[in-house]
XYZ file of N, CA and C in Angstrom:
663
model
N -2.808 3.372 23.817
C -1.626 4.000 23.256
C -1.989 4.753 21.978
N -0.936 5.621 21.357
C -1.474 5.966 20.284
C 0.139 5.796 19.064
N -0.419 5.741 17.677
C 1.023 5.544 16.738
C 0.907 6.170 15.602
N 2.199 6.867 15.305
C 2.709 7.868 14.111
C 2.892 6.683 12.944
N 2.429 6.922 11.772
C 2.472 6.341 11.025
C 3.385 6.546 9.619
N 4.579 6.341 9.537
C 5.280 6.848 8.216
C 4.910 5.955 6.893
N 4.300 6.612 5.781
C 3.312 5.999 4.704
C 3.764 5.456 3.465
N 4.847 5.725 3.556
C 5.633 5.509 2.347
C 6.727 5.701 2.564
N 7.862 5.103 1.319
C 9.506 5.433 1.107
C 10.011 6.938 1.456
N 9.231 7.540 0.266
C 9.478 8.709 0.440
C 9.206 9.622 1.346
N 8.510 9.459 2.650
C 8.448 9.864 3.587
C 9.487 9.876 4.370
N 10.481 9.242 4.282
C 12.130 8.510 5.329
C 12.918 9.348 4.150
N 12.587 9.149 3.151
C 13.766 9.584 2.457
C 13.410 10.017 0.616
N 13.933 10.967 0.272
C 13.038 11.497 -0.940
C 14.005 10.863 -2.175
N 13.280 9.817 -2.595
C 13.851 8.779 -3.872
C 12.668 8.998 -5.092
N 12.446 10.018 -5.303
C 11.162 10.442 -6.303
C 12.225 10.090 -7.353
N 13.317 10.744 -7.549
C 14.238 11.042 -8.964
C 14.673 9.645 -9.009
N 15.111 9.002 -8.138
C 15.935 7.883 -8.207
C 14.767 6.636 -8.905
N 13.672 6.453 -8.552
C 12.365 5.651 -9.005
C 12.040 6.331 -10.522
N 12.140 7.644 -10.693
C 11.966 7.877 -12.407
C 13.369 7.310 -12.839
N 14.164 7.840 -12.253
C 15.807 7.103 -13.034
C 15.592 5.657 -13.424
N 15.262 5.064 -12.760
C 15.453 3.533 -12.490
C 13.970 3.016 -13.542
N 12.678 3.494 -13.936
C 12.076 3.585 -14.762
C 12.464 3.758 -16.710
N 13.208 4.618 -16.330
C 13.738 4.946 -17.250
C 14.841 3.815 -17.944
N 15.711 3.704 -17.252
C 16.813 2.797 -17.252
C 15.994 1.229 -17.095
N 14.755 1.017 -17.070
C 14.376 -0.553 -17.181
C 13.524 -0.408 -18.502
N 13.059 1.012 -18.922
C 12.777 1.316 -20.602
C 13.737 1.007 -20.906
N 14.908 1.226 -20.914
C 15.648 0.890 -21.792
C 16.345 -0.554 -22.181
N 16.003 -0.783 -21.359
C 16.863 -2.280 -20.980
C 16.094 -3.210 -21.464
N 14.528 -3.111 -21.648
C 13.426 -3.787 -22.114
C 13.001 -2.881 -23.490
N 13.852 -2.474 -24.173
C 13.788 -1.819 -25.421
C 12.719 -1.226 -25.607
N 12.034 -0.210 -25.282
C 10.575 0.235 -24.981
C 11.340 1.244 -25.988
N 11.695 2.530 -25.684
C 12.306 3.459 -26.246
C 11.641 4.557 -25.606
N 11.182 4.376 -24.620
C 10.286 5.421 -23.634
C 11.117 6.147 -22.919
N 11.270 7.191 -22.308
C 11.775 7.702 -21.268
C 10.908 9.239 -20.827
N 10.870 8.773 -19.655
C 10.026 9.482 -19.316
C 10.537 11.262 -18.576
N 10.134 12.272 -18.914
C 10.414 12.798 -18.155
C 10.172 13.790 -17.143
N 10.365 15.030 -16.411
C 10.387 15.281 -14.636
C 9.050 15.727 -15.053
N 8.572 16.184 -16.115
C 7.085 16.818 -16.045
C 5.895 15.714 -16.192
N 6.276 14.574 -17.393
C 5.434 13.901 -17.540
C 5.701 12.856 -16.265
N 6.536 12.535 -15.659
C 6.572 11.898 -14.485
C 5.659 12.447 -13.471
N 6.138 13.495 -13.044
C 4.915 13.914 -11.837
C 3.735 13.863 -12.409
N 3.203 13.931 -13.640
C 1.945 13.969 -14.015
C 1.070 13.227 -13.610
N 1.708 11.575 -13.376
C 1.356 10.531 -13.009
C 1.601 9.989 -11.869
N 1.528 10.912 -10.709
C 1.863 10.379 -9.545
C 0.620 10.947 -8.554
N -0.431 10.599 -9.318
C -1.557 11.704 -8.742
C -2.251 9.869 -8.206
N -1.803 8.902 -8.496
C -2.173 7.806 -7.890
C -0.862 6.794 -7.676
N -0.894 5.522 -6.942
C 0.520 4.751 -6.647
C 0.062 3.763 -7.517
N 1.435 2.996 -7.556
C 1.190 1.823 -8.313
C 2.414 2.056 -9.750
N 3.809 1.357 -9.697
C 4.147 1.612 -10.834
C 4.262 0.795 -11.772
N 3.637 -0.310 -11.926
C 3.069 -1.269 -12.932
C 1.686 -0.830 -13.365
N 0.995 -0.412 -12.386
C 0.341 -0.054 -13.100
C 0.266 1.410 -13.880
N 1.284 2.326 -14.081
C 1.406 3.442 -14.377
C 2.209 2.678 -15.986
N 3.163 2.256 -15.690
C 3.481 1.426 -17.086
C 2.330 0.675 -18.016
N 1.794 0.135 -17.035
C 0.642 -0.503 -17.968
C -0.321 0.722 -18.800
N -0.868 1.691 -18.083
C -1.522 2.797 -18.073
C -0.534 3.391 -19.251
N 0.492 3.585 -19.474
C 1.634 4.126 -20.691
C 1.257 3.738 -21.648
N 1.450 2.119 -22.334
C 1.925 1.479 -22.696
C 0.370 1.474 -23.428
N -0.982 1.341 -22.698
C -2.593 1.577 -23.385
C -2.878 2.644 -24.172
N -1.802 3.796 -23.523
C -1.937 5.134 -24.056
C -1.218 5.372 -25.320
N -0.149 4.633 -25.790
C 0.514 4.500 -26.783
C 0.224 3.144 -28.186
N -0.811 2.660 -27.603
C -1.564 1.341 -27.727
C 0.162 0.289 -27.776
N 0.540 -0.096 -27.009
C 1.328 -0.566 -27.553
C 0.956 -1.809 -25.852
N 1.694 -2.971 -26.249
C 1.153 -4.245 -25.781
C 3.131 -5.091 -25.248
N 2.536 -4.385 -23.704
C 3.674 -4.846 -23.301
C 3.557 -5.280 -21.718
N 4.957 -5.827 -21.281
C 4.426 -6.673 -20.269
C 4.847 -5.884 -18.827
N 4.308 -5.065 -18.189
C 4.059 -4.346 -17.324
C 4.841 -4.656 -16.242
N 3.892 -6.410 -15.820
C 4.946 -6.817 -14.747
C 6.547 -7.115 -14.908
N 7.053 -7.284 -16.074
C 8.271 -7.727 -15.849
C 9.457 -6.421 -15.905
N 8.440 -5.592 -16.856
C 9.061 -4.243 -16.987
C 9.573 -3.433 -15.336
N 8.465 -3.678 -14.635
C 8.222 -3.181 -13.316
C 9.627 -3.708 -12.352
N 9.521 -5.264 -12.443
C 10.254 -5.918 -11.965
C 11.378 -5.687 -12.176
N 12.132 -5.068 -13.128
C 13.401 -4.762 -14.092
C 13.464 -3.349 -13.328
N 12.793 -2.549 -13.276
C 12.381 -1.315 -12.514
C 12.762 -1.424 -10.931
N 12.417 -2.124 -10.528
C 12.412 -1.624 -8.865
C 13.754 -3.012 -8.792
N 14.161 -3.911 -9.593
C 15.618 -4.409 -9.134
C 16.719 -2.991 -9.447
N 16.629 -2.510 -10.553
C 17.321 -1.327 -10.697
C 17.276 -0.134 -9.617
N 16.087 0.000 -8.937
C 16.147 1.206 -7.926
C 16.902 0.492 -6.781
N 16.654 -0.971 -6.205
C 17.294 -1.283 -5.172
C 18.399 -0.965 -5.545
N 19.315 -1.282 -6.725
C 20.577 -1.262 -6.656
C 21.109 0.539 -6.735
N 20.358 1.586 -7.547
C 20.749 2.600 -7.138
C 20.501 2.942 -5.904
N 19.443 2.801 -4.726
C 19.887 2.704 -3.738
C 21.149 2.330 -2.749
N 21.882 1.101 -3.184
C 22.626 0.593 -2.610
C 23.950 1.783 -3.246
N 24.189 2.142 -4.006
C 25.370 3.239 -4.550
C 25.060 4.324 -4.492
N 24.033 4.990 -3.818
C 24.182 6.050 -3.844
C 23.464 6.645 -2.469
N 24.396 8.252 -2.043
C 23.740 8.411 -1.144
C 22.552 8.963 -0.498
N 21.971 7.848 0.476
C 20.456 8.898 0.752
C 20.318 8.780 2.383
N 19.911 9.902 2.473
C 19.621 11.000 3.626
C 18.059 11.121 4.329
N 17.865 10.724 5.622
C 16.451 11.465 5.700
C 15.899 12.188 5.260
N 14.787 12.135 5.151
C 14.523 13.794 5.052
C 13.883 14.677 5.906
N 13.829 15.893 6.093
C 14.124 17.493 7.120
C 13.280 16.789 8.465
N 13.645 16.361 9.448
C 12.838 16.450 10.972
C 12.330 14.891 10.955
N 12.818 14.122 9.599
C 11.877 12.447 10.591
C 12.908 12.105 11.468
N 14.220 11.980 11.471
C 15.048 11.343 12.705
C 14.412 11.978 14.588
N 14.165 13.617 13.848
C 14.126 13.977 15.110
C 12.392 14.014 15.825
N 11.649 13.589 14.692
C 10.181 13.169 14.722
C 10.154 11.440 15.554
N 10.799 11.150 15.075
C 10.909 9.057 15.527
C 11.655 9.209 17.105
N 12.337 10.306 16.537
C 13.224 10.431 18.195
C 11.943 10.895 19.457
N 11.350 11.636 19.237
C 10.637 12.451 19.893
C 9.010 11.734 20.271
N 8.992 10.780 18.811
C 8.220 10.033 19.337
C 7.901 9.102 20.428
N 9.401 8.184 19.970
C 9.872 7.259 20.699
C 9.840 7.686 22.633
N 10.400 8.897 22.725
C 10.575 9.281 23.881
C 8.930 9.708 24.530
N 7.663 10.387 23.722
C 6.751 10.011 24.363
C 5.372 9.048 24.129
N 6.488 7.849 24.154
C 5.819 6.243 24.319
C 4.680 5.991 22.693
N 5.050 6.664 21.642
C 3.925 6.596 20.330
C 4.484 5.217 20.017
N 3.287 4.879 19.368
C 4.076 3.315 18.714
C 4.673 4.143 16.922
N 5.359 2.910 16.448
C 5.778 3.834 15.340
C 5.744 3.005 14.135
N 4.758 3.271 12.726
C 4.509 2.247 11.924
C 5.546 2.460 10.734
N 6.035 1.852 9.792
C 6.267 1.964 8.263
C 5.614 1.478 7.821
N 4.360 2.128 6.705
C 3.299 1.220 6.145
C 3.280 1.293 4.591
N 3.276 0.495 3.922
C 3.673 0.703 2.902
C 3.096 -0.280 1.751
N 2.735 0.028 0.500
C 2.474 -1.032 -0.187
C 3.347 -0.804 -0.977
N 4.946 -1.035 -1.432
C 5.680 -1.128 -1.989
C 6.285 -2.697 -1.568
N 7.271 -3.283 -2.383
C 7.559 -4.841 -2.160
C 8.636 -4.407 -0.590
N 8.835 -6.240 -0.108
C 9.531 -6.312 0.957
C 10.962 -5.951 0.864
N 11.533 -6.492 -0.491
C 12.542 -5.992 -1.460
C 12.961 -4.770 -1.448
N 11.954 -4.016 -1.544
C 12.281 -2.200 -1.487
C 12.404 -1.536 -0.204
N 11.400 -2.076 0.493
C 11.271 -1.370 1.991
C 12.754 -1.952 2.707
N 13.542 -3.175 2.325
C 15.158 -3.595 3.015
C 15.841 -2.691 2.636
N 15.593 -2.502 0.693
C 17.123 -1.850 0.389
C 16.778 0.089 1.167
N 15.852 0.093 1.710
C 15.359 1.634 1.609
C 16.309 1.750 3.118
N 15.450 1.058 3.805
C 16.182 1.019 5.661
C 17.783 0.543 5.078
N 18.170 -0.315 4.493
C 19.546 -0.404 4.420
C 20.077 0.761 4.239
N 19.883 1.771 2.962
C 20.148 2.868 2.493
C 20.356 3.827 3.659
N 19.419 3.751 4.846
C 18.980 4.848 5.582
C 19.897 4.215 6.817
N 20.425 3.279 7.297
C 20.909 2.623 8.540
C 22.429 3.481 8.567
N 22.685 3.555 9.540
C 22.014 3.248 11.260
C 21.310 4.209 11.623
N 21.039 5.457 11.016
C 20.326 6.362 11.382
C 18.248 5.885 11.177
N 18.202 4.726 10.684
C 16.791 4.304 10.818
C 17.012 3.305 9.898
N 16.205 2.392 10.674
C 16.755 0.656 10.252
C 15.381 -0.297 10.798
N 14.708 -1.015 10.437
C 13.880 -1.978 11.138
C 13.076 -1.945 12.058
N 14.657 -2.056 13.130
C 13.988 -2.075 14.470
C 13.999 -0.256 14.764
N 13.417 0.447 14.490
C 13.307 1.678 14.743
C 11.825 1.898 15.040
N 11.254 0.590 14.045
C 9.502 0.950 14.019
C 9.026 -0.791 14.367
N 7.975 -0.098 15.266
C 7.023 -1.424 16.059
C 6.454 -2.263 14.587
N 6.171 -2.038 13.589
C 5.318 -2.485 12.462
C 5.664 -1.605 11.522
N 6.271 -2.851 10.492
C 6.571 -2.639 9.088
C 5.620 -3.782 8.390
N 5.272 -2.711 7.381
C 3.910 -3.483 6.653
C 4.820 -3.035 5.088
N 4.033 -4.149 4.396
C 4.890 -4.101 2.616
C 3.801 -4.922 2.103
N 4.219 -4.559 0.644
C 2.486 -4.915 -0.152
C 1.819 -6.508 -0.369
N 2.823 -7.194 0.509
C 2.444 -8.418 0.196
C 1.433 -9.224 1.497
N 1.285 -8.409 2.520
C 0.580 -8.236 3.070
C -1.382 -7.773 2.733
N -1.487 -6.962 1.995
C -2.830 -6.462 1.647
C -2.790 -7.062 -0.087
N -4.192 -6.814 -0.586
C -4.676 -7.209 -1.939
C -4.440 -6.067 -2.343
N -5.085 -5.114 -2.073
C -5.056 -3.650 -2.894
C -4.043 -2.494 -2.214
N -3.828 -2.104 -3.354
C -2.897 -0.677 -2.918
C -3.588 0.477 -2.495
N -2.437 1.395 -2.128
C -3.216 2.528 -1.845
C -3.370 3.269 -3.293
N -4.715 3.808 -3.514
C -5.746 4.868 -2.336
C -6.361 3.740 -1.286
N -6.244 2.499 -1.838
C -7.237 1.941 -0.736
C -6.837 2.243 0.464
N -7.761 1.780 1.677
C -7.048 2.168 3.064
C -6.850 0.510 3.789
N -7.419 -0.296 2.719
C -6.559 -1.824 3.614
C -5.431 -1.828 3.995
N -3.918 -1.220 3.523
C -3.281 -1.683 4.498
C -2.691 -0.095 5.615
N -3.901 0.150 5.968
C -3.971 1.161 6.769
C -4.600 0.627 8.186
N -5.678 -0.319 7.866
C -6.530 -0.851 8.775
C -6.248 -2.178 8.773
N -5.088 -3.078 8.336
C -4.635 -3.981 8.822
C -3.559 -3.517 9.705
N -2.796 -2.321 9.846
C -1.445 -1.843 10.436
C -2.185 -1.471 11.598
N -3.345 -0.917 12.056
C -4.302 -0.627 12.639
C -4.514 -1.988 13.539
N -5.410 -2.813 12.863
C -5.635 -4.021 13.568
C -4.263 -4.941 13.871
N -2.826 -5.339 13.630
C -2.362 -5.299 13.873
C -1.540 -5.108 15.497
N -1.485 -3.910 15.313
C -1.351 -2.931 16.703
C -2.087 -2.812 17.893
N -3.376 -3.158 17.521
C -4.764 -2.993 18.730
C -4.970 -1.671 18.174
N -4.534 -0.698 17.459
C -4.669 0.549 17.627
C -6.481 1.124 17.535
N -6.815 2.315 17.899
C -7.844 2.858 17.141
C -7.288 4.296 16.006
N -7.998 4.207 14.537
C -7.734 5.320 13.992
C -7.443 6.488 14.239
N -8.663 6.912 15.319
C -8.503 8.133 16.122
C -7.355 8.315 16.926
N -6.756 7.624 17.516
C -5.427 7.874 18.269
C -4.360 7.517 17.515
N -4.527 7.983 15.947
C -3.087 7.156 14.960
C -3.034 8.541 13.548
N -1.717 8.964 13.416
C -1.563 9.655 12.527
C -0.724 8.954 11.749
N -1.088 9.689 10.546
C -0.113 9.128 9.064
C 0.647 10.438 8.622
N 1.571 10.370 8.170
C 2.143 10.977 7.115
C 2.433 10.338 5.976
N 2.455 11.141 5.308
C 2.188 10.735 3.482
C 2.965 11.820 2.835
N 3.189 11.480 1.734
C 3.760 11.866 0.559
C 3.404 12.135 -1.022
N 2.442 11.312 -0.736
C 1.166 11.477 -2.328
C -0.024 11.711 -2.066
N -0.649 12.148 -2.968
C -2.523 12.189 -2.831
C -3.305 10.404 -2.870
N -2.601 9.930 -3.408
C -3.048 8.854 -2.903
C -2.797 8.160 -1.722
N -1.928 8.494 -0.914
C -1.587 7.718 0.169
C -2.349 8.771 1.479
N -3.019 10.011 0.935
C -3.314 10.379 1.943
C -4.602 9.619 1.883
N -5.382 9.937 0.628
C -6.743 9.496 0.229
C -6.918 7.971 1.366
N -6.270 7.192 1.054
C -5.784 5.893 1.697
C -6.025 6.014 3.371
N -5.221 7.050 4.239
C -4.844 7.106 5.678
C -6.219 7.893 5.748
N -6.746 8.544 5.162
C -7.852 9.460 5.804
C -9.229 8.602 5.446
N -9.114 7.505 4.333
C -10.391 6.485 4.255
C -10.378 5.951 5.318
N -9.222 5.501 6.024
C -9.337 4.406 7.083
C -9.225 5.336 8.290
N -9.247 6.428 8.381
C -9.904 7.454 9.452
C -9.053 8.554 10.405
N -7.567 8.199 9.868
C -6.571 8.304 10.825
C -6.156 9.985 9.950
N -5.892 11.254 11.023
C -5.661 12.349 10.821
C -3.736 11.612 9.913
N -3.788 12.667 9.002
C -3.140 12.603 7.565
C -2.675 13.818 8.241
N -0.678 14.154 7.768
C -0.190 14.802 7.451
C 0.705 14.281 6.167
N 0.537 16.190 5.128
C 1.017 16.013 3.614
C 2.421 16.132 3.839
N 3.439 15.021 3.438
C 4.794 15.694 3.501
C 5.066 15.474 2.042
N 4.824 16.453 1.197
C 5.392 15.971 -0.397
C 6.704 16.008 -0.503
N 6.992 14.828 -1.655
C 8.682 15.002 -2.005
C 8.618 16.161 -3.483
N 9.606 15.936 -3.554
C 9.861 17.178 -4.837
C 9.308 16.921 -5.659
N 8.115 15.626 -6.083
C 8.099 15.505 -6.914
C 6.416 15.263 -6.714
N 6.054 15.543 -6.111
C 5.027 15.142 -5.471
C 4.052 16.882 -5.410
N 5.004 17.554 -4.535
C 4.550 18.774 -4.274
C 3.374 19.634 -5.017
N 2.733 18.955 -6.258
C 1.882 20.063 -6.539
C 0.583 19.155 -6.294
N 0.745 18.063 -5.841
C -0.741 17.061 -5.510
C -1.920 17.790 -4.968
N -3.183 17.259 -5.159
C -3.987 17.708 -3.741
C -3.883 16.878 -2.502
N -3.720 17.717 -1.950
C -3.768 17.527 0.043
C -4.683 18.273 0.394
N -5.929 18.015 0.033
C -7.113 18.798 0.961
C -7.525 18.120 1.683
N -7.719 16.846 1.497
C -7.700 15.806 2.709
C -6.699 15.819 3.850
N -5.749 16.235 3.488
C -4.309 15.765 4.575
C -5.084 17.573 5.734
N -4.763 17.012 7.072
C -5.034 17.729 8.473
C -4.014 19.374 8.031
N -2.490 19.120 7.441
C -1.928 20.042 7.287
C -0.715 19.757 6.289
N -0.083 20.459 5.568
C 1.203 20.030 4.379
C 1.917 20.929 4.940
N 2.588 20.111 5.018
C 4.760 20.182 5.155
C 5.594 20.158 4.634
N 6.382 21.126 4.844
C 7.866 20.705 3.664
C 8.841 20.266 4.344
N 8.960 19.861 6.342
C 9.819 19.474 7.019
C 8.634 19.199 8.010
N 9.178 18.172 8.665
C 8.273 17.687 9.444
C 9.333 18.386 11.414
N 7.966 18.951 11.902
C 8.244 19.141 13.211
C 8.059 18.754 14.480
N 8.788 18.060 14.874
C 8.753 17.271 16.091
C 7.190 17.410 17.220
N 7.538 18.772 17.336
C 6.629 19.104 18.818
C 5.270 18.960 17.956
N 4.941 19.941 16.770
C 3.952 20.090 15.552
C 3.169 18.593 15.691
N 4.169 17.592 14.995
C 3.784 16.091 14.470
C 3.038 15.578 16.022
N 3.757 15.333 17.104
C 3.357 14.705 18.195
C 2.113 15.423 18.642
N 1.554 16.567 18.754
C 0.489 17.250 18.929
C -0.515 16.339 18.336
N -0.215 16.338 17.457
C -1.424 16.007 16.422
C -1.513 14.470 16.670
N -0.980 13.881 17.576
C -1.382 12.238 17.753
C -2.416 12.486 19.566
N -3.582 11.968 19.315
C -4.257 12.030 20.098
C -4.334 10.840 21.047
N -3.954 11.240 21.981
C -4.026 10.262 23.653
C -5.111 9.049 23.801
């Protein structure tokens, strides 16, 4: 068989603004006095990890603070703007999963974000894509390292029975391609808005809407 791989949140649905919002709003709440903003945000999205991007802040300012809890304050705040507000696929995955589905691809969500995020994300997104939509949902508590690594690329892989060669990813960052193309599997770039000026020289091809007939081509038999 062969399986489409969706690599991240923001691949289903573009929550770039809503994850700086919710950053922002756990600066504040943890009296940092930081706020970050749309320029210096993308600046730092040239790798994943947003504890460690806080931590990485916080060295740069020498200032001595606690990353994880900040983080934690962070992504309870995005679940809940998730839950109030509305979010939308984004351009061609409904009709990409549809199209898949119909010729027999298996279909992954792989992700090293918490289990926490990947519920409220499919909640956000249901009934139009929910759970059971994809054969294997992977979340970071599964693998040791994040992406760029490609562990939980090649556990979603082993997993499945799959081989690399018959498995595409789509991605959304330079690190998550770096990640799908270490562990061998042809990479398509779908940047979110916030994402868009990354390198994707690794990624097979970059997208600003993903196309059904396009995407399925590119998964090899």
């Amino acid at each position: 068989m062969s399986a489409l791989f969706f690599g991240s949140i923001s691949t289903v649905a573009d929550t770039s603004e809503l994850q700086r919002r919710a950053f922002n709003e756990a600066f504040e709440a943890h009296g940092l006095g930081w706020n970050w903003s749309r320029d210096e945000y993308v600046s730092m999205l040239g790798s994943n990890g947003g504890r460690d991007r806080i931590a990485q802040f916080a060295a740069s300012r020498g200032e001595d603070v606690d990353a994880a809890a900040v983080h934690e304050t962070k992504s309870a705040i995005f679940r809940e703007l998730l839950s109030s507000t509305s979010v939308s696929p984004r351009p061609g995955v409904v009709e990409t999963i549809e199209r898949a589905r119909q010729d027999g691809l298996r279909l992954g969500f792989i992700t090293t974000t918490s289990a926490d995020n990947v519920e409220a994300v499919l909640a956000a997104l249901a009934p139009a894509i929910g759970a059971d939509t994809f054969d294997l949902v992977v979340d970071g508590s599964a693998v040791s390292a994040g992406k760029p690594d490609p562990e939980v690329y090649r556990h979603a892989l082993d997993k499945l029975g799959e081989d690399a060669t018959h498995a595409v990813a789509i991605e959304d960052n330079a690190g998550g391609v770096r990640a799908a193309t270490a562990a061998g599997l042809t990479c398509i770039a779908f940047p979110n808005q916030n994402t868009s000026g990354g390198d994707f020289t690794a990624a097979e091809t970059t997208v600003d809407a993903l196309r059904p007939d396009d995407v399925v081509a590119m998964v090899k038999p």
